[in-house]
Structures are given as C-alpha cells and as structure tokens.
mmCIF file of C-alpha atoms in Angstrom:
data_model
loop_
_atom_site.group_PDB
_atom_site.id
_atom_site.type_symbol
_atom_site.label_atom_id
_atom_site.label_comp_id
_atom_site.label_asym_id
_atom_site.label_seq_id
_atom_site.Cartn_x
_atom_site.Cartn_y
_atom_site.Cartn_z
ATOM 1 C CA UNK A 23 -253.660 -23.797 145.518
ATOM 2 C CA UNK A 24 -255.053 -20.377 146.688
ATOM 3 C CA UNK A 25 -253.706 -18.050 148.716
ATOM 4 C CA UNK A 26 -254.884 -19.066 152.376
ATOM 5 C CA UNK A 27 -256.999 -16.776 154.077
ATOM 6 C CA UNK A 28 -256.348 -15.787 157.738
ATOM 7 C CA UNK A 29 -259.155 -14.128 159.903
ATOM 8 C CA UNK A 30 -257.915 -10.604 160.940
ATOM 9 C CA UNK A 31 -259.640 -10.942 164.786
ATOM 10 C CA UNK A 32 -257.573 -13.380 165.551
ATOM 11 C CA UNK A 33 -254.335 -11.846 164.434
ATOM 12 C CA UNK A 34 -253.006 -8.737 166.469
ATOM 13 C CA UNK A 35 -250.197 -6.734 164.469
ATOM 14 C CA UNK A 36 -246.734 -8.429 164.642
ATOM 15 C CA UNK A 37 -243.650 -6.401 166.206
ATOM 16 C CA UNK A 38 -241.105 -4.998 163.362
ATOM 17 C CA UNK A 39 -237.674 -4.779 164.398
ATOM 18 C CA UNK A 40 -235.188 -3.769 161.812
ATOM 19 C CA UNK A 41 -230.672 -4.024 163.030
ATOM 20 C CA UNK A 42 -228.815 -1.695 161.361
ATOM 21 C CA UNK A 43 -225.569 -3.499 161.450
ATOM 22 C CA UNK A 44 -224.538 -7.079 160.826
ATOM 23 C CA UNK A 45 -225.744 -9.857 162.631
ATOM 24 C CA UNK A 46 -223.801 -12.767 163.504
ATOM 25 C CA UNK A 47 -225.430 -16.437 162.559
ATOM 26 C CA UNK A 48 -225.118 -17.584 166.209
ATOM 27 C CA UNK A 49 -226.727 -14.787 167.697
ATOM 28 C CA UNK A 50 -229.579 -14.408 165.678
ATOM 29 C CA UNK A 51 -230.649 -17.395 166.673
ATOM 30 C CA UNK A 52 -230.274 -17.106 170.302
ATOM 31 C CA UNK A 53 -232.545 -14.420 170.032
ATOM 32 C CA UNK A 54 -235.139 -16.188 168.049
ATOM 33 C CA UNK A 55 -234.720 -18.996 170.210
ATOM 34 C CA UNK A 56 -235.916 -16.900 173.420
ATOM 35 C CA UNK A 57 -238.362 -14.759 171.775
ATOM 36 C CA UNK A 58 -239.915 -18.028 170.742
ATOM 37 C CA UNK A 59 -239.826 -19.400 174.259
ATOM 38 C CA UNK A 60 -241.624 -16.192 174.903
ATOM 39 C CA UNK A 61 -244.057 -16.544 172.222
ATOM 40 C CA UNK A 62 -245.123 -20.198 173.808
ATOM 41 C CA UNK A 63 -244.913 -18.513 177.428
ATOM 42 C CA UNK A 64 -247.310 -15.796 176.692
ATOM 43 C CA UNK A 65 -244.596 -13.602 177.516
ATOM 44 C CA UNK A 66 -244.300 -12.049 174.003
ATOM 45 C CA UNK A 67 -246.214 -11.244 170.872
ATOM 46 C CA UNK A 68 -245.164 -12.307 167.148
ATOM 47 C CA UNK A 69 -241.976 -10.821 165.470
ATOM 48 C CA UNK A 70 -240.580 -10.080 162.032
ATOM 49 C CA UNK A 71 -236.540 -9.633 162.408
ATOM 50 C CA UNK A 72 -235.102 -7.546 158.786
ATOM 51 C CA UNK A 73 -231.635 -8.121 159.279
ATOM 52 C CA UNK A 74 -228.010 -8.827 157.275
ATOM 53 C CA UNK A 75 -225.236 -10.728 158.444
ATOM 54 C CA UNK A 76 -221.793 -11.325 157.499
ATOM 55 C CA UNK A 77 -220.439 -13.534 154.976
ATOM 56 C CA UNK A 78 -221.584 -17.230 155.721
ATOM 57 C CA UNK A 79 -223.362 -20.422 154.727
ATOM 58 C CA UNK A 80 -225.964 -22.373 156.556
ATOM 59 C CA UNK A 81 -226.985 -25.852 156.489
ATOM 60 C CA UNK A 82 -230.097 -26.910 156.850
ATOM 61 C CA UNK A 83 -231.223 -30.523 158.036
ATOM 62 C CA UNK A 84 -231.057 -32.073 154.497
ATOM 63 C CA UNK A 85 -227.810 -30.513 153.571
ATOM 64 C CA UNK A 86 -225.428 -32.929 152.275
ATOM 65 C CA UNK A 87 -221.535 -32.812 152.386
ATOM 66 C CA UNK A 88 -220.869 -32.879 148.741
ATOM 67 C CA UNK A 89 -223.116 -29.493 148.155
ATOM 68 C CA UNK A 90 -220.354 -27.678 150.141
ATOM 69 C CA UNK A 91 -217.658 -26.973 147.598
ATOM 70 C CA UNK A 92 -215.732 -24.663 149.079
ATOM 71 C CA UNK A 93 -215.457 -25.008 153.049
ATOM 72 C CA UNK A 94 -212.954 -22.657 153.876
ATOM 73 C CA UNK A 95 -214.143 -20.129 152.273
ATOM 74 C CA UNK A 96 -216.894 -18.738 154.767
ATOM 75 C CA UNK A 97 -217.974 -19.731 158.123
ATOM 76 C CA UNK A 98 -220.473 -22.571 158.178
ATOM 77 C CA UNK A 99 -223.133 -23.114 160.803
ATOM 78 C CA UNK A 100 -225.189 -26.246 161.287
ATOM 79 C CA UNK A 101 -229.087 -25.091 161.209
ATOM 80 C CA UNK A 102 -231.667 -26.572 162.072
ATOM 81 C CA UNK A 103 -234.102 -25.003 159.661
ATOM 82 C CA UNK A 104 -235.289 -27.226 156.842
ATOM 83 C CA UNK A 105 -233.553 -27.597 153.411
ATOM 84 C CA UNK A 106 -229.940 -27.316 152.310
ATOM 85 C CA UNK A 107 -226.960 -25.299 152.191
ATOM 86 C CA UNK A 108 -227.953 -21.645 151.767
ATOM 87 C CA UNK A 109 -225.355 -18.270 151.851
ATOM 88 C CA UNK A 110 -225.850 -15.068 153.954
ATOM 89 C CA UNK A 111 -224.381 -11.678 153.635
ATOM 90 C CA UNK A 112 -223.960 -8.092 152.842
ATOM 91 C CA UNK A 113 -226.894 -7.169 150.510
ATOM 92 C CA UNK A 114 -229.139 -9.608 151.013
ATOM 93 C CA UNK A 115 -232.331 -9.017 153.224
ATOM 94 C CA UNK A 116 -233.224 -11.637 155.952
ATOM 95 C CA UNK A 117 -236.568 -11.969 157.283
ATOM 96 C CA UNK A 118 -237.035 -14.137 160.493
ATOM 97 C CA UNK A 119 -240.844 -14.616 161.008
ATOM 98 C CA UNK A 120 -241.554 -15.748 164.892
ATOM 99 C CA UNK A 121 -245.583 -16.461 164.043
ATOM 100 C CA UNK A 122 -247.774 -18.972 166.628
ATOM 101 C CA UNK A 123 -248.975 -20.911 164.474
ATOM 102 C CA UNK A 124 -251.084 -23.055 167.333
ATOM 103 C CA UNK A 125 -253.054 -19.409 167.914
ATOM 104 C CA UNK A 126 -253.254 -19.084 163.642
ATOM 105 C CA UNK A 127 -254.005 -22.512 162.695
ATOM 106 C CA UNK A 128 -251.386 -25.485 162.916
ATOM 107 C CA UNK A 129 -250.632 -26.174 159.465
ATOM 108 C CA UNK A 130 -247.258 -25.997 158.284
ATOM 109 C CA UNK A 131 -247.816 -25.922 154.156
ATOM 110 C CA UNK A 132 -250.186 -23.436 154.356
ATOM 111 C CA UNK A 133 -247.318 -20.757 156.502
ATOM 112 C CA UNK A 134 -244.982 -21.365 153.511
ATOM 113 C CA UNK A 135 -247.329 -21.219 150.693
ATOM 114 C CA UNK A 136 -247.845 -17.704 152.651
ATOM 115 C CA UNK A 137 -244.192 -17.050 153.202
ATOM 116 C CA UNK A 138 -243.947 -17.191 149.274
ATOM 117 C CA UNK A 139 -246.767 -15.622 148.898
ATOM 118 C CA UNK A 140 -245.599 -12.407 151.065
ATOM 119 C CA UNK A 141 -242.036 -12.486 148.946
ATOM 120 C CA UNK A 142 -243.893 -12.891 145.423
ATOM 121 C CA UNK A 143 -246.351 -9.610 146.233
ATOM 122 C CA UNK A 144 -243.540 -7.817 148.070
ATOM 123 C CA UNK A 145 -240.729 -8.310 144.582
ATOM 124 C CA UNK A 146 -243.798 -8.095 142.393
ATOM 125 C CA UNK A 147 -243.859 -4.111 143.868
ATOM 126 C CA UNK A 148 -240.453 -3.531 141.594
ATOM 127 C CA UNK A 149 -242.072 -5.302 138.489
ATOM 128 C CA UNK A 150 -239.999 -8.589 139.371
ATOM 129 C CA UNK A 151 -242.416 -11.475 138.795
ATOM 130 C CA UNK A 152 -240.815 -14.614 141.191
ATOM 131 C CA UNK A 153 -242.627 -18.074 140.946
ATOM 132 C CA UNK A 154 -242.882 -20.788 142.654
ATOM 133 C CA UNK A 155 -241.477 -24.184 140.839
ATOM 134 C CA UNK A 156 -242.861 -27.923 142.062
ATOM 135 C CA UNK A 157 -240.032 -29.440 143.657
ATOM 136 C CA UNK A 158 -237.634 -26.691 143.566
ATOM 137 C CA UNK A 159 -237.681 -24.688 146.912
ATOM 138 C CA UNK A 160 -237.313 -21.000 146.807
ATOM 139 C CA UNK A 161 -238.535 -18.312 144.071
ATOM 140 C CA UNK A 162 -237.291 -18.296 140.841
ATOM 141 C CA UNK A 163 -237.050 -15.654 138.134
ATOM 142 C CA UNK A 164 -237.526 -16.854 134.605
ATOM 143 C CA UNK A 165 -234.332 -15.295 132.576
ATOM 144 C CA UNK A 166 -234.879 -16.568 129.089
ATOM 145 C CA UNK A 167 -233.965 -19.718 126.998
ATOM 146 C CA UNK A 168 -235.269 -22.173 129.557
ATOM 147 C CA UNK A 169 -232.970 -20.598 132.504
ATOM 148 C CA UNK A 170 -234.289 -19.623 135.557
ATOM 149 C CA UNK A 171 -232.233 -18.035 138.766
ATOM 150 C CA UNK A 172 -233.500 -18.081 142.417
ATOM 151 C CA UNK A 173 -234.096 -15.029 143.986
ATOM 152 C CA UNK A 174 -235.219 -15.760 147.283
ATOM 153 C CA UNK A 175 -234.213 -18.504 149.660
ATOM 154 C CA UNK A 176 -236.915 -19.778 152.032
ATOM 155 C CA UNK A 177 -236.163 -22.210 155.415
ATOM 156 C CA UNK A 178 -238.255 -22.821 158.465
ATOM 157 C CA UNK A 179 -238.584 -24.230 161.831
ATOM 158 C CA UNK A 180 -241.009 -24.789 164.050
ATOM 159 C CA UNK A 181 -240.896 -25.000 168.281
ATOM 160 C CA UNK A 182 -244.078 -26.271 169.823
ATOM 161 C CA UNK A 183 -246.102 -24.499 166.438
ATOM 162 C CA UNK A 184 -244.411 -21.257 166.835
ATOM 163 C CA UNK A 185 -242.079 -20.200 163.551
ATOM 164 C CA UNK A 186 -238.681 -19.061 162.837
ATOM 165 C CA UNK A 187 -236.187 -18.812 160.650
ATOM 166 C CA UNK A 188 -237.619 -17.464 157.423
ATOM 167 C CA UNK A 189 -236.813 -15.873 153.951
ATOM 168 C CA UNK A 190 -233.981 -14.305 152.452
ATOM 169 C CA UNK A 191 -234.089 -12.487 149.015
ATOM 170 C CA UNK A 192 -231.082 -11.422 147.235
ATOM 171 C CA UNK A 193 -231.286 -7.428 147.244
ATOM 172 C CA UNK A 194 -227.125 -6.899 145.702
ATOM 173 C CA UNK A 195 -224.980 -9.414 147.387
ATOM 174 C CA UNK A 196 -222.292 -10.317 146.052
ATOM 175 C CA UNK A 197 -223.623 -13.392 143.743
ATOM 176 C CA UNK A 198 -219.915 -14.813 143.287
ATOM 177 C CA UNK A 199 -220.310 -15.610 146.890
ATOM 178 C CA UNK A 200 -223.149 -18.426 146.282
ATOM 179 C CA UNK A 201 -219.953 -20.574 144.158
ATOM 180 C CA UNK A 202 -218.898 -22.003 147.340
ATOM 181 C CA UNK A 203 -222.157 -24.293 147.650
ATOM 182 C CA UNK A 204 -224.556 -25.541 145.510
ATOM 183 C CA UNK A 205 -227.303 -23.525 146.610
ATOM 184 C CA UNK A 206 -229.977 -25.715 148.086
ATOM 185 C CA UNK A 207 -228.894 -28.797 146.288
ATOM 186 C CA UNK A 208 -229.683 -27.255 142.852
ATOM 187 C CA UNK A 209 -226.903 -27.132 140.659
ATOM 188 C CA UNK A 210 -228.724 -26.543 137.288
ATOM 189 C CA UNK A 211 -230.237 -23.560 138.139
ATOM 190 C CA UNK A 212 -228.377 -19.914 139.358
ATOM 191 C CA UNK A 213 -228.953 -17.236 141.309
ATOM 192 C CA UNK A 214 -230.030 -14.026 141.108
ATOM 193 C CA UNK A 215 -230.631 -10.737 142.735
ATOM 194 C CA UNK A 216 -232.324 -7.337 142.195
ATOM 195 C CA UNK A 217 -229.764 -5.435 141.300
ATOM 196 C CA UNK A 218 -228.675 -8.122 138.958
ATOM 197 C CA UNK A 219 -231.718 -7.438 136.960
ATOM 198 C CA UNK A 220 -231.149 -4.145 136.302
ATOM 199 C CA UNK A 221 -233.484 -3.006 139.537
ATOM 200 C CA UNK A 222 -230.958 -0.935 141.179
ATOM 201 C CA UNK A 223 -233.497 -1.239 144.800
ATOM 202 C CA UNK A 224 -232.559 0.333 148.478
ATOM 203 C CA UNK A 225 -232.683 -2.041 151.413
ATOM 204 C CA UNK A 226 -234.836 0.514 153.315
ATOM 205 C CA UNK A 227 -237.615 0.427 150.116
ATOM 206 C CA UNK A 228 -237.721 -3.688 149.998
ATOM 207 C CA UNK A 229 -238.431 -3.150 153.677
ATOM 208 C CA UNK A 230 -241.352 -0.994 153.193
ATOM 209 C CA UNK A 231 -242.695 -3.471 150.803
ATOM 210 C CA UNK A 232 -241.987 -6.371 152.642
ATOM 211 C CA UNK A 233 -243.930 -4.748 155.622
ATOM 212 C CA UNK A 234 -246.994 -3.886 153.563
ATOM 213 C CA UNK A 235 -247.122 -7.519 151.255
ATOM 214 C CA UNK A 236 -247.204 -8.640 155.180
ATOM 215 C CA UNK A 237 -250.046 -7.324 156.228
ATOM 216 C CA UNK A 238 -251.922 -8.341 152.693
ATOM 217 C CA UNK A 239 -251.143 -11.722 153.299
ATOM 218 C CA UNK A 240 -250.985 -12.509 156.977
ATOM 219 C CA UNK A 241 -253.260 -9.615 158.404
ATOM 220 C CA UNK A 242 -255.893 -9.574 155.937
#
C-alpha cells in the first residue's frame, strides 16, 4: 500500500505546540478533549501536541488484565485510544495529532498508514530504518538473529472524524520501565529506543524532524 496522497488546498498548516515540562496523563487529555470539541465547532484549527509525561502506563480499549504485570509500579489510566497497555515517561517523545479527518477525507486506515508513515521518514532522518510488521502494531527495528524491538508506539481515537491521541517513539527512556507490562500484548518482541542504538539524539532535533516528515506526508 502506497503512501496516501493528501491535496495541499485543502489542508491549511496545523498549530505546533511544544510543553517544556511534564504533562500529566489526565490533563493531556482534557485538553485534547476540548481542542477537539473546538476542531468540530469551527472554533479551532488542527494541532500537533510534542510533549513528555511522567512515569505511567495506559490502557487502551483492548488491553487485557494479564498484560499488566506489575500494577503498583506506575500509575495506570484507562484510555480510550485503541490497542493495549503502552508506558509513558521521561525521554520518550509524545505526539498528539488533533487532524479533521471529515474536512481530509474520512478514512481511518489511511491516517495511520500516514501516522507511520510520518514516524518512519522522521527516524529514517538519524539513519534508523523502522518498519511496519502485519499484525504487530507499532514500528519495529530489526536487531539481528530474527529479533526485532519496537520503537514507536502508535494509538488513536477518533470524535465525530476528528483525531487524537497519537504516536510515541522512544527517544532515551528508561527501557527497564516497559517490564511492568507487556507492551501492547507482545511479549516476544522488546523494545527499543534511540539512544539504545547507539544514536545518542536531542529531544529538540527529533522535533525538528518530526515537524518537517509532517509536512512531507500530511501537507504535501
């Protein structure tokens, strides 16, 4: 499947908004809550949120109890993005896309396909080549010997055709973190992260690429 093509006159340039600081689970999506309200209203244009937050895991609609090994051990918020359990924190970049997909065209495989698509050209910038896998959600890194790790987290919802929720792609978090879930129901396969492949990457540089694969794949 190709790369979907999206006609440039019909999408005006999305708002950027990076937080320096952590973001709690709870608020971040309070806020993409209401700026999705205000997508559907009218009110508001589209929005990509970079962001961290503290120490946590997430579970998405199919998450299942068993996948959660370690309960205590961070908070854990009920999501209702698709997939499974997936962990935030320091070092890792979020991305929340808020597109409207009713103004873009209402089809839900083709926005992830793209949402991969923007990761894989934004990683392949630092020589990291990330693939998709059939069945396996996410992007993986082949590592050799048949193992691969996963790199980047993806998880969506959509309001009425408008987006949010988003990616996440391990930048340096701490990876020992990700042993208190199986991360999104995959046990035989890890988890990687830049830095972990020897690409020692600043935060501010992914965002820079992660703002220009953007605008190659959802501006152009």
């Amino acid at each position: 499947m190709s790369d979907p093509q999206i006609s440039p006159d019909a999408n005006p340039p999305a708002e950027w908004r990076v937080s320096a600081g952590p973001v709690g689970y709870p608020e971040a999506v309070e806020t993409m809550e209401a700026r999705v309200r205000q997508i559907r209203a009218g009110e508001a244009g589209e929005l990509v949120w970079l962001l961290e937050h503290p120490p946590l895991y997430t579970a998405g609609t199919s998450a299942r109890a068993e996948d959660l090994l370690q309960p205590d051990r961070f908070p854990v918020y009920s999501s209702g993005r698709g997939g499974q359990y997936t962990y935030h924190g320091p070092g890792q970049r979020v991305a929340y896309v808020m597109q409207d997909l009713q103004r873009r065209g209402p089809d839900l495989r083709a926005y992830i396909h793209n949402l991969e698509a923007w990761v894989i050209r934004a990683l392949a910038r630092f020589n990291v080549v990330a693939e998709r896998r059939e069945g396996r959600v996410g992007l993986w890194v082949p590592r050799g010997g048949g193992r691969e790790d996963k790199i980047a987290a993806i998880g969506v919802r959509v309001r009425r055709w408008v987006t949010y929720h988003g990616v996440a792609i391990n930048l340096e978090p701490d990876l020992s973190h990700f042993e208190g879930i199986v991360p999104c129901g995959i046990a035989e396969h890890g988890v990687t992260s830049l830095v972990d492949l020897g690409i020692p990457v600043a935060m501010p540089d992914l965002d820079v690429a992660l703002k220009e694969a953007y605008e190659e794949v959802f501006s152009a």
